[in-house]
C-alpha cells in the first residue's frame, strides 16, 4: 500500500503520530527503534499536535515524503472518515489509528489497535477465551477495538461497565455484528461487580486511571487485568489486582503490538519486535 518499494533507499521518508495532547506519546521510541534496527537511516518519526477538526487539513498538507501516520485520540474517527480506502476491521469498529499513503498518493486506513489488544491478551494467556465471560470497562475509543479482539479470542459473553448505560449503544451494535452476548451496567449500580470480576476470565479496562480506581476493590477479584493505561503506572486498578495475586498487563504491551503492525505497513518489512520492546524498557 505504501510508497516504499525500496525502503532502504536514500530517499527521505517521514512518519508521525497525530493526536492531542501528544507530548507523552511513546510511539516515536517504538518507530525510531524499528527504523534504525532495519537500517532505515533516512526515515524519521515525529509527534504532531492534531485534533479531529484539524486532521483533514493537516493530512492534506503533508508532502509526499510522509508515508505513514499513527493516529491517537481524539482523531481516530476523523482519520477513518478522511481515508480513501479502509480495511474491513477499521470500518467495523468505526475508527482508525493508522493511515498509510498509497501508490496513488491517497490514504488507506486500518485499526491496528485490535492487534494491540490481541497481543496483550496473548501475553496474559487469555488469547483463547472460548465460551468464557469477560468484563470490559468503558465505552470510549479503545473499547470498540477491545471488544473486537475479545470476540476474536472467542469470548462467550461480555459485561460492559460504563458511567452511563446509554453510552454503550455503539458497543451493543458492534456486539450484535460480532455475534457476542453483551450486558451493560453503570458504575453506580455495580454493587455485585466483585462477583462478576471473580467469574470473568479477564477484565479489560479502557478508562482513565482515576475512573477505574473507583472500582479497584471490585476489579481486584479478577484473575487477569489488561489495563490500557501506561502512564502513570501502576494504576490503582493494576496495583489492586497484582496485590490480590492476579496477573496484570499494561498499555505499553498494547502499544508495542499495535506499532508492530504499523511498522510493517509503513515499511513493507518485518518489524524488529525485540528492538522495539527494548526501546520501551529504556
Short mmCIF file of C-alpha atoms in Angstrom, two decimals:
data_model
loop_
_atom_site.label_atom_id
_atom_site.label_comp_id
_atom_site.label_asym_id
_atom_site.label_seq_id
_atom_site.Cartn_x
_atom_site.Cartn_y
_atom_site.Cartn_z
CA UNK A 1 0.00 0.00 0.00
CA UNK A 2 2.77 2.48 0.87
CA UNK A 3 5.23 4.31 -1.36
CA UNK A 4 8.10 2.19 -0.08
CA UNK A 5 9.08 -0.19 -2.87
CA UNK A 6 12.69 0.41 -1.85
CA UNK A 7 12.50 1.38 1.85
CA UNK A 8 16.31 1.33 2.26
CA UNK A 9 16.96 3.88 -0.48
CA UNK A 10 18.45 7.25 0.47
CA UNK A 11 15.12 8.95 -0.11
CA UNK A 12 13.78 10.74 2.97
CA UNK A 13 10.72 9.02 4.42
CA UNK A 14 8.67 10.60 7.16
CA UNK A 15 6.08 9.22 9.55
CA UNK A 16 4.39 10.76 12.57
CA UNK A 17 1.89 10.29 15.35
CA UNK A 18 -1.09 12.64 15.39
CA UNK A 19 -3.15 13.45 18.48
CA UNK A 20 -3.84 15.91 21.28
CA UNK A 21 -2.19 16.08 23.73
CA UNK A 22 0.70 14.30 22.07
CA UNK A 23 3.81 15.16 24.06
CA UNK A 24 3.62 11.99 26.19
CA UNK A 25 3.39 9.55 23.26
CA UNK A 26 5.92 6.69 23.26
CA UNK A 27 5.28 5.93 19.59
CA UNK A 28 8.44 7.77 18.44
CA UNK A 29 10.52 5.48 20.68
CA UNK A 30 8.98 2.41 19.07
CA UNK A 31 9.10 3.51 15.45
CA UNK A 32 12.56 5.05 15.50
CA UNK A 33 13.97 1.95 17.19
CA UNK A 34 12.38 -0.15 14.45
CA UNK A 35 13.64 2.02 11.60
CA UNK A 36 17.21 2.05 12.93
CA UNK A 37 17.19 -1.72 13.52
CA UNK A 38 16.00 -2.19 9.93
CA UNK A 39 18.75 0.05 8.58
CA UNK A 40 16.33 2.78 7.51
CA UNK A 41 18.65 5.66 8.32
CA UNK A 42 16.73 8.19 6.23
CA UNK A 43 13.42 7.57 7.98
CA UNK A 44 12.08 9.99 10.60
CA UNK A 45 9.14 9.91 13.00
CA UNK A 46 7.69 12.87 14.90
CA UNK A 47 4.83 13.97 17.12
CA UNK A 48 2.27 16.38 15.61
CA UNK A 49 -0.47 18.06 17.62
CA UNK A 50 -3.76 17.29 15.90
CA UNK A 51 -7.47 17.25 16.77
CA UNK A 52 -10.39 15.68 14.93
CA UNK A 53 -11.22 19.08 13.47
CA UNK A 54 -7.72 19.84 12.22
CA UNK A 55 -6.87 16.38 10.87
CA UNK A 56 -8.24 16.74 7.31
CA UNK A 57 -6.33 19.94 6.51
CA UNK A 58 -3.21 18.76 8.30
CA UNK A 59 -3.06 15.43 6.47
CA UNK A 60 -3.81 17.03 3.11
CA UNK A 61 -1.00 19.49 3.72
CA UNK A 62 1.69 16.85 4.24
CA UNK A 63 4.11 16.41 1.35
CA UNK A 64 4.73 13.02 -0.26
CA UNK A 65 7.71 12.26 1.97
CA UNK A 66 5.13 11.38 4.65
CA UNK A 67 4.28 7.74 4.04
CA UNK A 68 2.59 6.70 7.30
CA UNK A 69 0.69 8.22 10.20
CA UNK A 70 -0.18 6.81 13.60
CA UNK A 71 -3.34 8.40 14.95
CA UNK A 72 -4.34 8.63 18.58
CA UNK A 73 -7.14 10.38 20.43
CA UNK A 74 -9.12 12.44 19.63
CA UNK A 75 -8.66 12.00 15.88
CA UNK A 76 -9.27 8.30 15.18
CA UNK A 77 -12.81 8.66 13.84
CA UNK A 78 -11.73 11.63 11.72
CA UNK A 79 -8.87 9.54 10.31
CA UNK A 80 -11.30 6.82 9.26
CA UNK A 81 -13.58 9.32 7.55
CA UNK A 82 -10.74 11.07 5.76
CA UNK A 83 -9.21 7.94 4.24
CA UNK A 84 -9.94 6.97 0.65
CA UNK A 85 -9.84 3.23 1.39
CA UNK A 86 -10.48 1.43 4.66
CA UNK A 87 -9.87 -2.09 5.98
CA UNK A 88 -12.90 -4.12 6.93
CA UNK A 89 -11.90 -4.18 10.59
CA UNK A 90 -11.46 -0.40 10.79
CA UNK A 91 -14.88 0.06 9.24
CA UNK A 92 -16.31 -2.47 11.69
CA UNK A 93 -15.04 -0.72 14.82
CA UNK A 94 -15.58 2.77 13.44
CA UNK A 95 -12.10 4.19 13.96
CA UNK A 96 -8.59 4.15 12.52
CA UNK A 97 -5.28 4.55 14.30
CA UNK A 98 -3.22 4.03 11.13
CA UNK A 99 -3.03 5.89 7.82
CA UNK A 100 -0.75 4.60 5.05
CA UNK A 101 -0.10 6.59 1.88
CA UNK A 102 -0.96 4.54 -1.20
CA UNK A 103 0.76 4.49 -4.56
CA UNK A 104 -1.90 6.91 -5.81
CA UNK A 105 -0.94 9.39 -3.09
CA UNK A 106 -4.11 8.88 -1.12
CA UNK A 107 -4.56 7.38 2.35
CA UNK A 108 -5.52 3.87 3.43
CA UNK A 109 -6.91 3.42 6.97
CA UNK A 110 -6.53 0.50 9.36
CA UNK A 111 -7.16 -0.18 13.04
CA UNK A 112 -4.10 -1.89 14.49
CA UNK A 113 -5.49 -1.16 17.96
CA UNK A 114 -7.13 -4.58 17.59
CA UNK A 115 -3.67 -6.13 17.20
CA UNK A 116 -2.59 -4.25 20.31
CA UNK A 117 -5.32 -5.81 22.44
CA UNK A 118 -4.88 -9.24 20.85
CA UNK A 119 -1.15 -9.23 21.59
CA UNK A 120 -1.69 -8.13 25.18
CA UNK A 121 -4.28 -10.86 25.71
CA UNK A 122 -1.77 -13.40 24.42
CA UNK A 123 0.80 -12.25 26.98
CA UNK A 124 -1.84 -12.78 29.66
CA UNK A 125 -2.53 -16.28 28.29
CA UNK A 126 -6.02 -15.01 27.55
CA UNK A 127 -5.98 -15.32 23.77
CA UNK A 128 -8.23 -18.40 23.89
CA UNK A 129 -11.43 -17.31 25.62
CA UNK A 130 -13.75 -19.87 24.08
CA UNK A 131 -17.07 -19.53 25.88
CA UNK A 132 -15.53 -17.50 28.74
CA UNK A 133 -17.09 -14.41 30.30
CA UNK A 134 -15.09 -11.18 30.37
CA UNK A 135 -15.51 -7.65 31.74
CA UNK A 136 -14.89 -4.55 29.63
CA UNK A 137 -14.70 -1.24 31.49
CA UNK A 138 -15.52 1.81 29.39
CA UNK A 139 -17.20 2.51 26.06
CA UNK A 140 -14.85 5.05 24.50
CA UNK A 141 -12.43 4.93 21.59
CA UNK A 142 -10.40 1.98 22.88
CA UNK A 143 -13.39 -0.12 23.92
CA UNK A 144 -14.57 -0.95 20.40
CA UNK A 145 -11.23 -2.42 19.21
CA UNK A 146 -11.02 -4.22 22.57
CA UNK A 147 -14.44 -5.76 22.03
CA UNK A 148 -13.44 -6.90 18.54
CA UNK A 149 -10.28 -8.52 19.93
CA UNK A 150 -12.23 -10.24 22.71
CA UNK A 151 -14.70 -11.60 20.18
CA UNK A 152 -11.83 -12.88 18.01
CA UNK A 153 -10.44 -14.66 21.08
CA UNK A 154 -13.77 -16.45 21.42
CA UNK A 155 -15.25 -14.69 24.45
CA UNK A 156 -18.73 -16.00 25.14
CA UNK A 157 -20.19 -13.01 26.97
CA UNK A 158 -19.02 -9.50 27.80
CA UNK A 159 -20.16 -7.33 30.70
CA UNK A 160 -19.54 -3.66 29.90
CA UNK A 161 -19.25 -1.28 32.85
CA UNK A 162 -19.86 2.37 31.98
CA UNK A 163 -20.70 5.61 33.75
CA UNK A 164 -23.98 5.80 31.82
CA UNK A 165 -25.50 2.70 30.21
CA UNK A 166 -26.67 4.78 27.23
CA UNK A 167 -23.01 5.38 26.31
CA UNK A 168 -22.73 1.71 25.40
CA UNK A 169 -25.11 1.91 22.44
CA UNK A 170 -22.27 1.72 19.93
CA UNK A 171 -20.83 -1.31 21.69
CA UNK A 172 -24.22 -3.02 21.63
CA UNK A 173 -24.43 -2.58 17.86
CA UNK A 174 -20.88 -3.84 17.42
CA UNK A 175 -21.57 -6.83 19.67
CA UNK A 176 -24.57 -7.72 17.50
CA UNK A 177 -22.36 -7.67 14.40
CA UNK A 178 -19.74 -9.76 16.18
CA UNK A 179 -22.43 -12.14 17.46
CA UNK A 180 -21.30 -11.88 21.05
CA UNK A 181 -23.57 -11.56 24.09
CA UNK A 182 -23.23 -8.20 25.81
CA UNK A 183 -24.60 -6.96 29.12
CA UNK A 184 -24.18 -3.43 30.44
CA UNK A 185 -24.20 -1.89 33.88
CA UNK A 186 -23.45 1.56 35.22
CA UNK A 187 -20.61 2.36 37.62
CA UNK A 188 -23.12 3.44 40.25
CA UNK A 189 -25.11 0.20 40.10
CA UNK A 190 -22.16 -2.17 40.12
CA UNK A 191 -22.52 -3.42 43.69
CA UNK A 192 -22.10 -7.01 42.50
CA UNK A 193 -19.13 -6.18 40.28
CA UNK A 194 -16.76 -8.04 42.58
CA UNK A 195 -18.56 -11.31 41.88
CA UNK A 196 -18.73 -10.53 38.15
CA UNK A 197 -14.98 -9.87 38.01
CA UNK A 198 -14.23 -13.00 40.01
CA UNK A 199 -16.21 -15.10 37.50
CA UNK A 200 -14.55 -13.47 34.49
CA UNK A 201 -11.55 -14.85 32.67
CA UNK A 202 -10.11 -11.37 32.16
CA UNK A 203 -11.02 -7.74 32.84
CA UNK A 204 -10.09 -5.14 30.22
CA UNK A 205 -10.07 -1.52 31.41
CA UNK A 206 -10.09 1.21 28.76
CA UNK A 207 -10.85 4.18 31.03
CA UNK A 208 -8.55 6.71 32.74
CA UNK A 209 -6.73 5.53 35.86
CA UNK A 210 -8.84 7.56 38.25
CA UNK A 211 -12.11 6.26 36.80
CA UNK A 212 -11.10 2.59 37.09
CA UNK A 213 -9.66 3.39 40.50
CA UNK A 214 -13.17 3.91 41.81
CA UNK A 215 -13.81 0.25 41.06
CA UNK A 216 -10.40 -1.07 42.13
CA UNK A 217 -11.73 -3.04 45.11
CA UNK A 218 -14.06 -4.98 42.79
CA UNK A 219 -11.59 -5.33 39.92
CA UNK A 220 -9.11 -6.85 42.40
CA UNK A 221 -11.17 -10.06 42.30
CA UNK A 222 -10.27 -10.60 38.64
CA UNK A 223 -7.69 -13.28 37.85
CA UNK A 224 -6.28 -11.19 35.00
CA UNK A 225 -6.37 -7.49 34.10
CA UNK A 226 -5.45 -5.75 30.87
CA UNK A 227 -5.25 -2.02 31.63
CA UNK A 228 -4.91 0.22 28.57
CA UNK A 229 -3.15 2.94 30.60
CA UNK A 230 0.66 3.07 30.66
CA UNK A 231 1.30 6.42 32.36
CA UNK A 232 1.21 6.79 35.28
CA UNK A 233 1.90 3.16 36.17
CA UNK A 234 0.79 1.15 38.02
CA UNK A 235 -2.77 2.38 38.06
CA UNK A 236 -4.85 1.85 41.23
CA UNK A 237 -6.71 -0.98 39.49
CA UNK A 238 -3.49 -2.65 38.33
CA UNK A 239 -2.00 -2.41 41.82
CA UNK A 240 -5.16 -3.87 43.37
CA UNK A 241 -5.17 -6.90 41.07
CA UNK A 242 -1.44 -7.51 41.50
CA UNK A 243 -1.71 -7.23 45.29
CA UNK A 244 -4.52 -9.80 45.23
CA UNK A 245 -2.34 -12.24 43.29
CA UNK A 246 -3.77 -11.66 39.82
CA UNK A 247 -1.85 -11.13 36.59
CA UNK A 248 -1.60 -7.66 35.08
CA UNK A 249 -0.60 -6.30 31.67
CA UNK A 250 -0.44 -2.57 30.95
CA UNK A 251 -0.89 -0.32 27.97
CA UNK A 252 2.74 -0.44 26.83
CA UNK A 253 2.21 -4.02 25.69
CA UNK A 254 -0.80 -2.90 23.66
CA UNK A 255 1.23 -0.01 22.25
CA UNK A 256 4.03 -2.35 21.18
CA UNK A 257 1.75 -4.81 19.42
CA UNK A 258 -0.22 -2.18 17.50
CA UNK A 259 3.04 -0.50 16.48
CA UNK A 260 4.49 -3.75 15.12
CA UNK A 261 1.71 -3.88 12.53
CA UNK A 262 2.12 -0.18 11.76
CA UNK A 263 5.85 -0.52 11.13
CA UNK A 264 5.23 -3.39 8.75
CA UNK A 265 2.51 -1.42 6.93
CA UNK A 266 4.72 1.66 6.60
CA UNK A 267 7.94 -0.10 5.55
CA UNK A 268 6.90 -3.36 3.93
CA UNK A 269 9.47 -5.12 6.15
CA UNK A 270 9.11 -7.45 9.13
CA UNK A 271 9.10 -5.42 12.34
CA UNK A 272 12.02 -5.96 14.77
CA UNK A 273 9.85 -6.69 17.79
CA UNK A 274 12.72 -7.30 20.23
CA UNK A 275 14.38 -3.95 19.50
CA UNK A 276 11.04 -2.16 19.75
CA UNK A 277 10.30 -3.76 23.10
CA UNK A 278 13.76 -2.79 24.33
CA UNK A 279 13.07 0.84 23.41
CA UNK A 280 10.07 0.85 25.75
CA UNK A 281 12.17 -0.56 28.58
CA UNK A 282 14.67 2.34 28.43
#
